Coordinates of C-alpha atoms in Angstrom, one line a residue:
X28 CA 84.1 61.1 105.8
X29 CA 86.7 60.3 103.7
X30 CA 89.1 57.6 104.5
X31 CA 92.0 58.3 107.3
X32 CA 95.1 56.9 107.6
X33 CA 98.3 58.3 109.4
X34 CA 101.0 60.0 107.8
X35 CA 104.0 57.9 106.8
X36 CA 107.4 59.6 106.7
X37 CA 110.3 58.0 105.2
X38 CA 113.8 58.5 104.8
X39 CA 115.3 60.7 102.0
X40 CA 118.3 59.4 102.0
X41 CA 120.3 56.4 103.6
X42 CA 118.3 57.3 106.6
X43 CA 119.5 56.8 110.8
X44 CA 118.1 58.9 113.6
X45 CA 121.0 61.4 112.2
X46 CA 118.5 62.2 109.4
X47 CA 115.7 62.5 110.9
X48 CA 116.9 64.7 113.6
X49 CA 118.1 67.1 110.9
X50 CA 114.8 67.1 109.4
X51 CA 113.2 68.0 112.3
X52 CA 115.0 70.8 113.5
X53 CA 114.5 72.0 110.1
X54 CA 111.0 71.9 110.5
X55 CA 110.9 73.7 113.6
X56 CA 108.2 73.3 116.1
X57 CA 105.5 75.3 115.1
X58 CA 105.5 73.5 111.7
X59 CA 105.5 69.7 113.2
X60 CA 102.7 71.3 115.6
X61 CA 100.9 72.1 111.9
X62 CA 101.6 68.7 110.7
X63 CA 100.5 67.3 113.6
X64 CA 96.8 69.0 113.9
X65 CA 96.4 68.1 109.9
X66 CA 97.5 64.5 110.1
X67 CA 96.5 63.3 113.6
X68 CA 99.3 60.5 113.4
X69 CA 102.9 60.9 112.4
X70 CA 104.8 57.7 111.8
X71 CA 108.4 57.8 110.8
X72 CA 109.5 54.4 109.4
X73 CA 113.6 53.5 108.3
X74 CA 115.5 55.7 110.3
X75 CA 116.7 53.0 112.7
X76 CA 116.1 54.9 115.8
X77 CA 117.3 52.6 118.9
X78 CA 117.1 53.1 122.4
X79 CA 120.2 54.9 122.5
X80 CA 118.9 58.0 120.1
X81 CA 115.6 57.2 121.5
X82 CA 115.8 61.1 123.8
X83 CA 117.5 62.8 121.1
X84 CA 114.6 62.3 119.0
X85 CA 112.1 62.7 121.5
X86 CA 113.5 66.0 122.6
X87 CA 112.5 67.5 119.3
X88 CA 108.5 65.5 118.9
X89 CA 107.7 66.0 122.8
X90 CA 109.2 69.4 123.9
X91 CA 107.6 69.1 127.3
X92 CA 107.9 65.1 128.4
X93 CA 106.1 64.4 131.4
X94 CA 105.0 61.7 134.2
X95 CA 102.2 59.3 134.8
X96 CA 98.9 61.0 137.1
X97 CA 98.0 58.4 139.7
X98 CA 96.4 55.6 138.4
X99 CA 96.1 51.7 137.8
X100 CA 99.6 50.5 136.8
X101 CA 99.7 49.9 133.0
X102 CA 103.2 50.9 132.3
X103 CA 106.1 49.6 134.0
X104 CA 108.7 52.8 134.4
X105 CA 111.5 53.0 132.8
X106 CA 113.1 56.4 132.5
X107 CA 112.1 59.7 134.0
X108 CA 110.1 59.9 131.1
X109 CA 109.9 57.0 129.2
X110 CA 108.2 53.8 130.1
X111 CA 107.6 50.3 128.4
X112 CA 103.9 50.0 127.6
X113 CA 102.5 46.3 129.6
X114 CA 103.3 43.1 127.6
X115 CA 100.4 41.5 130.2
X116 CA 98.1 39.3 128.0
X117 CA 99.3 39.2 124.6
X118 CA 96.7 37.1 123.7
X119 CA 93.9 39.8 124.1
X120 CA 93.1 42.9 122.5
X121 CA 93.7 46.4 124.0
X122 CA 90.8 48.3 122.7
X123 CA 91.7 51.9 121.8
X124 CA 91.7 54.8 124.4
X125 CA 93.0 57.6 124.9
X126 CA 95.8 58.1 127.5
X127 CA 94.6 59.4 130.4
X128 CA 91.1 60.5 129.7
X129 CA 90.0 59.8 132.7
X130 CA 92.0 62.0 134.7
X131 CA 91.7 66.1 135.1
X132 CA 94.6 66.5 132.6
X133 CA 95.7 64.4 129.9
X134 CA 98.9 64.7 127.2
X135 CA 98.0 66.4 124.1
X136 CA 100.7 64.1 122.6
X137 CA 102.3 60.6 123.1
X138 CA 104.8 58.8 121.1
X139 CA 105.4 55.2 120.8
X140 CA 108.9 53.5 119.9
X141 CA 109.1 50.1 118.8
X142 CA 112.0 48.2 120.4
X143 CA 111.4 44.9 119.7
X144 CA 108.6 44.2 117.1
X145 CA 106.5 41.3 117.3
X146 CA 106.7 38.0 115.8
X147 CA 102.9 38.6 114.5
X148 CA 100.0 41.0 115.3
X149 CA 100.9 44.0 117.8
X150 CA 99.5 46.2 115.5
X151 CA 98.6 49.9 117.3
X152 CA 95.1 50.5 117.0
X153 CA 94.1 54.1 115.7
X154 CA 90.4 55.5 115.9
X155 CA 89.6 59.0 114.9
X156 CA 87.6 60.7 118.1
X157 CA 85.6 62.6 115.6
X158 CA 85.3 59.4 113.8
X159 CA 84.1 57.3 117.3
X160 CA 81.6 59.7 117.7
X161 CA 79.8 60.5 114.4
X162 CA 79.0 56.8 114.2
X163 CA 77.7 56.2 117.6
X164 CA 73.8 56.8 118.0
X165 CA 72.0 60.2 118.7
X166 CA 70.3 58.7 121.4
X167 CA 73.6 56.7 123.5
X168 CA 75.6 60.1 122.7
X169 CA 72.4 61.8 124.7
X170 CA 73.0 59.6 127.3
X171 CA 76.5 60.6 127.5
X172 CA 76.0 64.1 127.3
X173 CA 76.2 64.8 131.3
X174 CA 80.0 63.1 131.2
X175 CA 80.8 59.7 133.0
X176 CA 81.3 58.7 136.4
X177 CA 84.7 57.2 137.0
X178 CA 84.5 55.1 140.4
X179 CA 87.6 53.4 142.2
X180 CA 87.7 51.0 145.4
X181 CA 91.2 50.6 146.8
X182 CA 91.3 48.7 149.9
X183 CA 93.5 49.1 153.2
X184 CA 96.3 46.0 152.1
X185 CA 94.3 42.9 151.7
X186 CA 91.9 42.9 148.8
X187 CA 91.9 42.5 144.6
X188 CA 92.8 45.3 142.8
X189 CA 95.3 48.5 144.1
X190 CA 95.7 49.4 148.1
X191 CA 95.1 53.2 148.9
X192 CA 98.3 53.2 150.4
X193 CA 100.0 51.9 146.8
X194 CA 97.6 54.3 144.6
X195 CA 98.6 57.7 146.4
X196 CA 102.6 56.3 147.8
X197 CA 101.7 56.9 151.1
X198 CA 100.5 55.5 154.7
X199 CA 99.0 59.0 156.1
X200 CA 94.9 59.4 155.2
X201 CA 95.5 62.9 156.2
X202 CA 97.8 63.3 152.7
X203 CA 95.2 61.2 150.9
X204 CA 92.2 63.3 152.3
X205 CA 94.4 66.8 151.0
X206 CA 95.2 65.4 147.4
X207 CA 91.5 64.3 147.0
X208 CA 90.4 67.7 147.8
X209 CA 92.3 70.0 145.4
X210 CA 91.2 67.2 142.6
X211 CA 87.4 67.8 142.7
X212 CA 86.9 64.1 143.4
X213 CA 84.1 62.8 145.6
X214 CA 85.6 60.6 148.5
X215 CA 84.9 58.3 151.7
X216 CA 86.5 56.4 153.9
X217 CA 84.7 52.8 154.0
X218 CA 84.1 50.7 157.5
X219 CA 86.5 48.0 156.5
X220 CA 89.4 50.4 156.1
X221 CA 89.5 50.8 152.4
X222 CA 88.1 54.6 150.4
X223 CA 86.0 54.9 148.1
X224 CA 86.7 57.8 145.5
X225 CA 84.9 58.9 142.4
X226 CA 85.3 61.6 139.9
X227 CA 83.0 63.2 136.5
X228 CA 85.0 63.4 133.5
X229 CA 83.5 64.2 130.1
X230 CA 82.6 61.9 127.6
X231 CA 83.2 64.4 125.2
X232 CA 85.8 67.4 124.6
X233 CA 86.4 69.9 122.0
X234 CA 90.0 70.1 120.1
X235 CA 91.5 73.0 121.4
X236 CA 93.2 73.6 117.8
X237 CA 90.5 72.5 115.6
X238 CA 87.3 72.7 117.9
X239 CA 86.4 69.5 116.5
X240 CA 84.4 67.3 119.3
X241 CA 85.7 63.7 119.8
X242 CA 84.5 61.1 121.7
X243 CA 87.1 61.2 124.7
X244 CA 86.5 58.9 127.7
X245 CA 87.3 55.1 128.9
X246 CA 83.8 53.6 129.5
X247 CA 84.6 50.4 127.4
X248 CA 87.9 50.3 129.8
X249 CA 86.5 50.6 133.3
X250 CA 83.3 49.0 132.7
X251 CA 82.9 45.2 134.1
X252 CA 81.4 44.8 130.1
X253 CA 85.0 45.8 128.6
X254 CA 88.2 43.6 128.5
X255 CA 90.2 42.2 131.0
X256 CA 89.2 41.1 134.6
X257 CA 86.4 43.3 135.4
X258 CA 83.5 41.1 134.6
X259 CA 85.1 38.0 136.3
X260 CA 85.5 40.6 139.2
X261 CA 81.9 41.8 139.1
X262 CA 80.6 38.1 139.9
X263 CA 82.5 38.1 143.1
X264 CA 82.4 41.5 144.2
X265 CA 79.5 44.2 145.2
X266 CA 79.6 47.1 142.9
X267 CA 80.5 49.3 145.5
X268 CA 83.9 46.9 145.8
X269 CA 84.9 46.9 142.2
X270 CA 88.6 48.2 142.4
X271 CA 87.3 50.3 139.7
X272 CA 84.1 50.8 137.6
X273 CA 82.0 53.8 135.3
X274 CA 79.0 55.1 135.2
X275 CA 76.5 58.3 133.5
X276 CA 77.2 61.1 135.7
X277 CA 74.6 61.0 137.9
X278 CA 76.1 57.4 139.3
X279 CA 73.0 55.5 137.0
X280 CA 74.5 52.1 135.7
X281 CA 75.6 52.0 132.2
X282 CA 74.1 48.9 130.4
X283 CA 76.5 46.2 129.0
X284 CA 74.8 47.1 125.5
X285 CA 75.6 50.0 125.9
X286 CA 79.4 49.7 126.9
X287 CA 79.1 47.0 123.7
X288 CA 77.5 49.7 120.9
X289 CA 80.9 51.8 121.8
X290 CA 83.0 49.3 121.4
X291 CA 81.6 48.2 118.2
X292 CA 81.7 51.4 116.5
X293 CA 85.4 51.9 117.6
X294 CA 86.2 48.5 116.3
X295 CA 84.5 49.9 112.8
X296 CA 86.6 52.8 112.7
X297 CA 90.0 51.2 113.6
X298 CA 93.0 51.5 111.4
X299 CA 96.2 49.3 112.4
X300 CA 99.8 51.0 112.5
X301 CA 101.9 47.2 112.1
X302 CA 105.6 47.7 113.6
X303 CA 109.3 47.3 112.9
X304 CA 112.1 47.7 114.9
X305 CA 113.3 51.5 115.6
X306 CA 109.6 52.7 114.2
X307 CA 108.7 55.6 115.9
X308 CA 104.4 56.7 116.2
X309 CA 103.6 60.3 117.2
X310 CA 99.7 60.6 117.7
X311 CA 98.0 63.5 119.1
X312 CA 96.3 62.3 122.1
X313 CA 93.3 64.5 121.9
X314 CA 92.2 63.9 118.2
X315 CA 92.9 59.4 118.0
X316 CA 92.6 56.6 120.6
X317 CA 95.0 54.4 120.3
X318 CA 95.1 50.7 121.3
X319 CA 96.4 47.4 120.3
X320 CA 96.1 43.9 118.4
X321 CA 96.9 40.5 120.1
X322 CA 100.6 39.3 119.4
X323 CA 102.3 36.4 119.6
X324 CA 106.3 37.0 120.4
X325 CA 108.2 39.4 122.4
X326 CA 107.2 43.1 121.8
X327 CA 108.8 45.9 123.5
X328 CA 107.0 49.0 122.6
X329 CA 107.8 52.5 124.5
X330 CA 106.0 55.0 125.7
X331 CA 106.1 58.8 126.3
X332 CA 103.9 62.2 126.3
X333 CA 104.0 65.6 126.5
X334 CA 101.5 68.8 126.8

């Protein structure tokens, strides 16, 4: 494959969100849809787009906005729509995903506003799906071919990890017990008072434009191999008290080489998208995982998505 990198849009003139709102309507929709299928990743740099023009802009990128499914808290809300991505542990890497894989419906596109750019790093990770997956071997994407296993434990108020009654907003297992069962999601109540819930997502989807496949999931996330606390978690805990964990469909483990040939081949097929103030990312959420690079400084970065 040949080389990809996201397409860079500049001002024409003496720039402001004034210019590039212009632009955009004349565009139209249908064409930034277009644009947006071709490149993958939009960015548009020197138009000094701020917090306040922030909606304006939005209201023309992500015609639909929407919320955040029920999940571990990794965003802090903000708006109705908009939320500051976490600023937890600068010092580590966020390896690429894609937002919300792991649920029944996902965004087809999110866009990221920088606020306050770093002092170094912060970089937003980009990795082609199509990419992620023509590089991984024949015989791991075999293994993956029946989908992944997402698995969550969320106790009943004293525990590590989310409560049940903070993941679903509510005290009544009778409203837990109904939203579980319109999802599809296997489910149990455990003796100490907690549930246990898991659900099979693919590893894989199509494009719906392009019906190019892309490597679509959040293995290297959820497993105890990946980032963050899980490992330090999974010397302490049983797996069946992980507050979350994946595995193959079938609810076999997944190996820790395994977890480590994906994020490997991600890391390969990376590109970094560095920030300044008022730069504004649009991605489409199907076709790149996007993560991001340690930092060192204060950086504000925004979130938001649409269908």
């Amino acid at each position: 494959m040949e080389p990809w990198t996201p397409l860079d849009i500049d001002p024409e003139g003496v720039g402001g969100p004034e210019e590039l709102i212009e632009r955009l309507d004349a565009m139209g929709p249908e064409t930034l849809s277009r644009l947006l299928t071709e490149e993958k990743a939009v960015v548009f740099r020197g138009f000094d787009i701020t917090s306040g023009t922030l909606d304006d802009v939005l209201d023309r990128i992500l015609p639909n906005r929407s919320g955040l499914a029920p999940r571990p808290a990794t965003h802090k809300r903000n708006t109705d729509d908009v939320w500051t991505v976490s600023r937890e542990q600068p010092h580590i890497a966020v390896r690429p995903y894609n937002e919300m894989s792991c649920t029944h419906a996902w965004p087809s596109r999110i866009a990221l506003f920088c606020h306050t750019a770093p002092a170094s790093g912060g970089a937003t990770m980009v990795v082609d799906g199509a990419r992620w997956l023509a590089s991984l071997a024949l015989d791991l994407r075999e293994r993956f071919s029946s989908g992944v296993r997402y698995v969550r434990y969320l106790h009943d108020g004293s525990g590590l990890g989310a409560s049940w009654q903070d993941a679903f907003a509510t005290t009544c297992r009778e409203e837990v017990e109904v939203f579980l069962d319109g999802t599809g999601t296997e489910w149990y109540w455990t003796p100490d008072g907690g549930i246990h819930v898991s659900w099979v997502r693919p590893s894989v989807v199509t494009h719906a434009v392009t019906g190019t496949d892309v490597w679509f999931n959040q293995v290297h996330r959820w497993h105890p191999a990946g980032c963050g606390p899980g490992e330090a978690l999974s010397r302490v805990l049983s797996v069946d008290r992980l507050p979350w964990n994946v595995t193959f469909a079938d609810g076999s483990p997944i190996s820790r080489e395994e977890v480590n040939q994906i994020c490997e081949s991600g890391a390969v097929a990376a590109v970094d998208v560095p920030w300044d103030r008022g730069d504004l990312l649009l991605l489409d959420n199907v076709a790149l995982a996007h993560g991001r690079r340690p930092f060192t400084g204060t950086r504000r970065v925004r979130v938001a998505m649409s269908d």
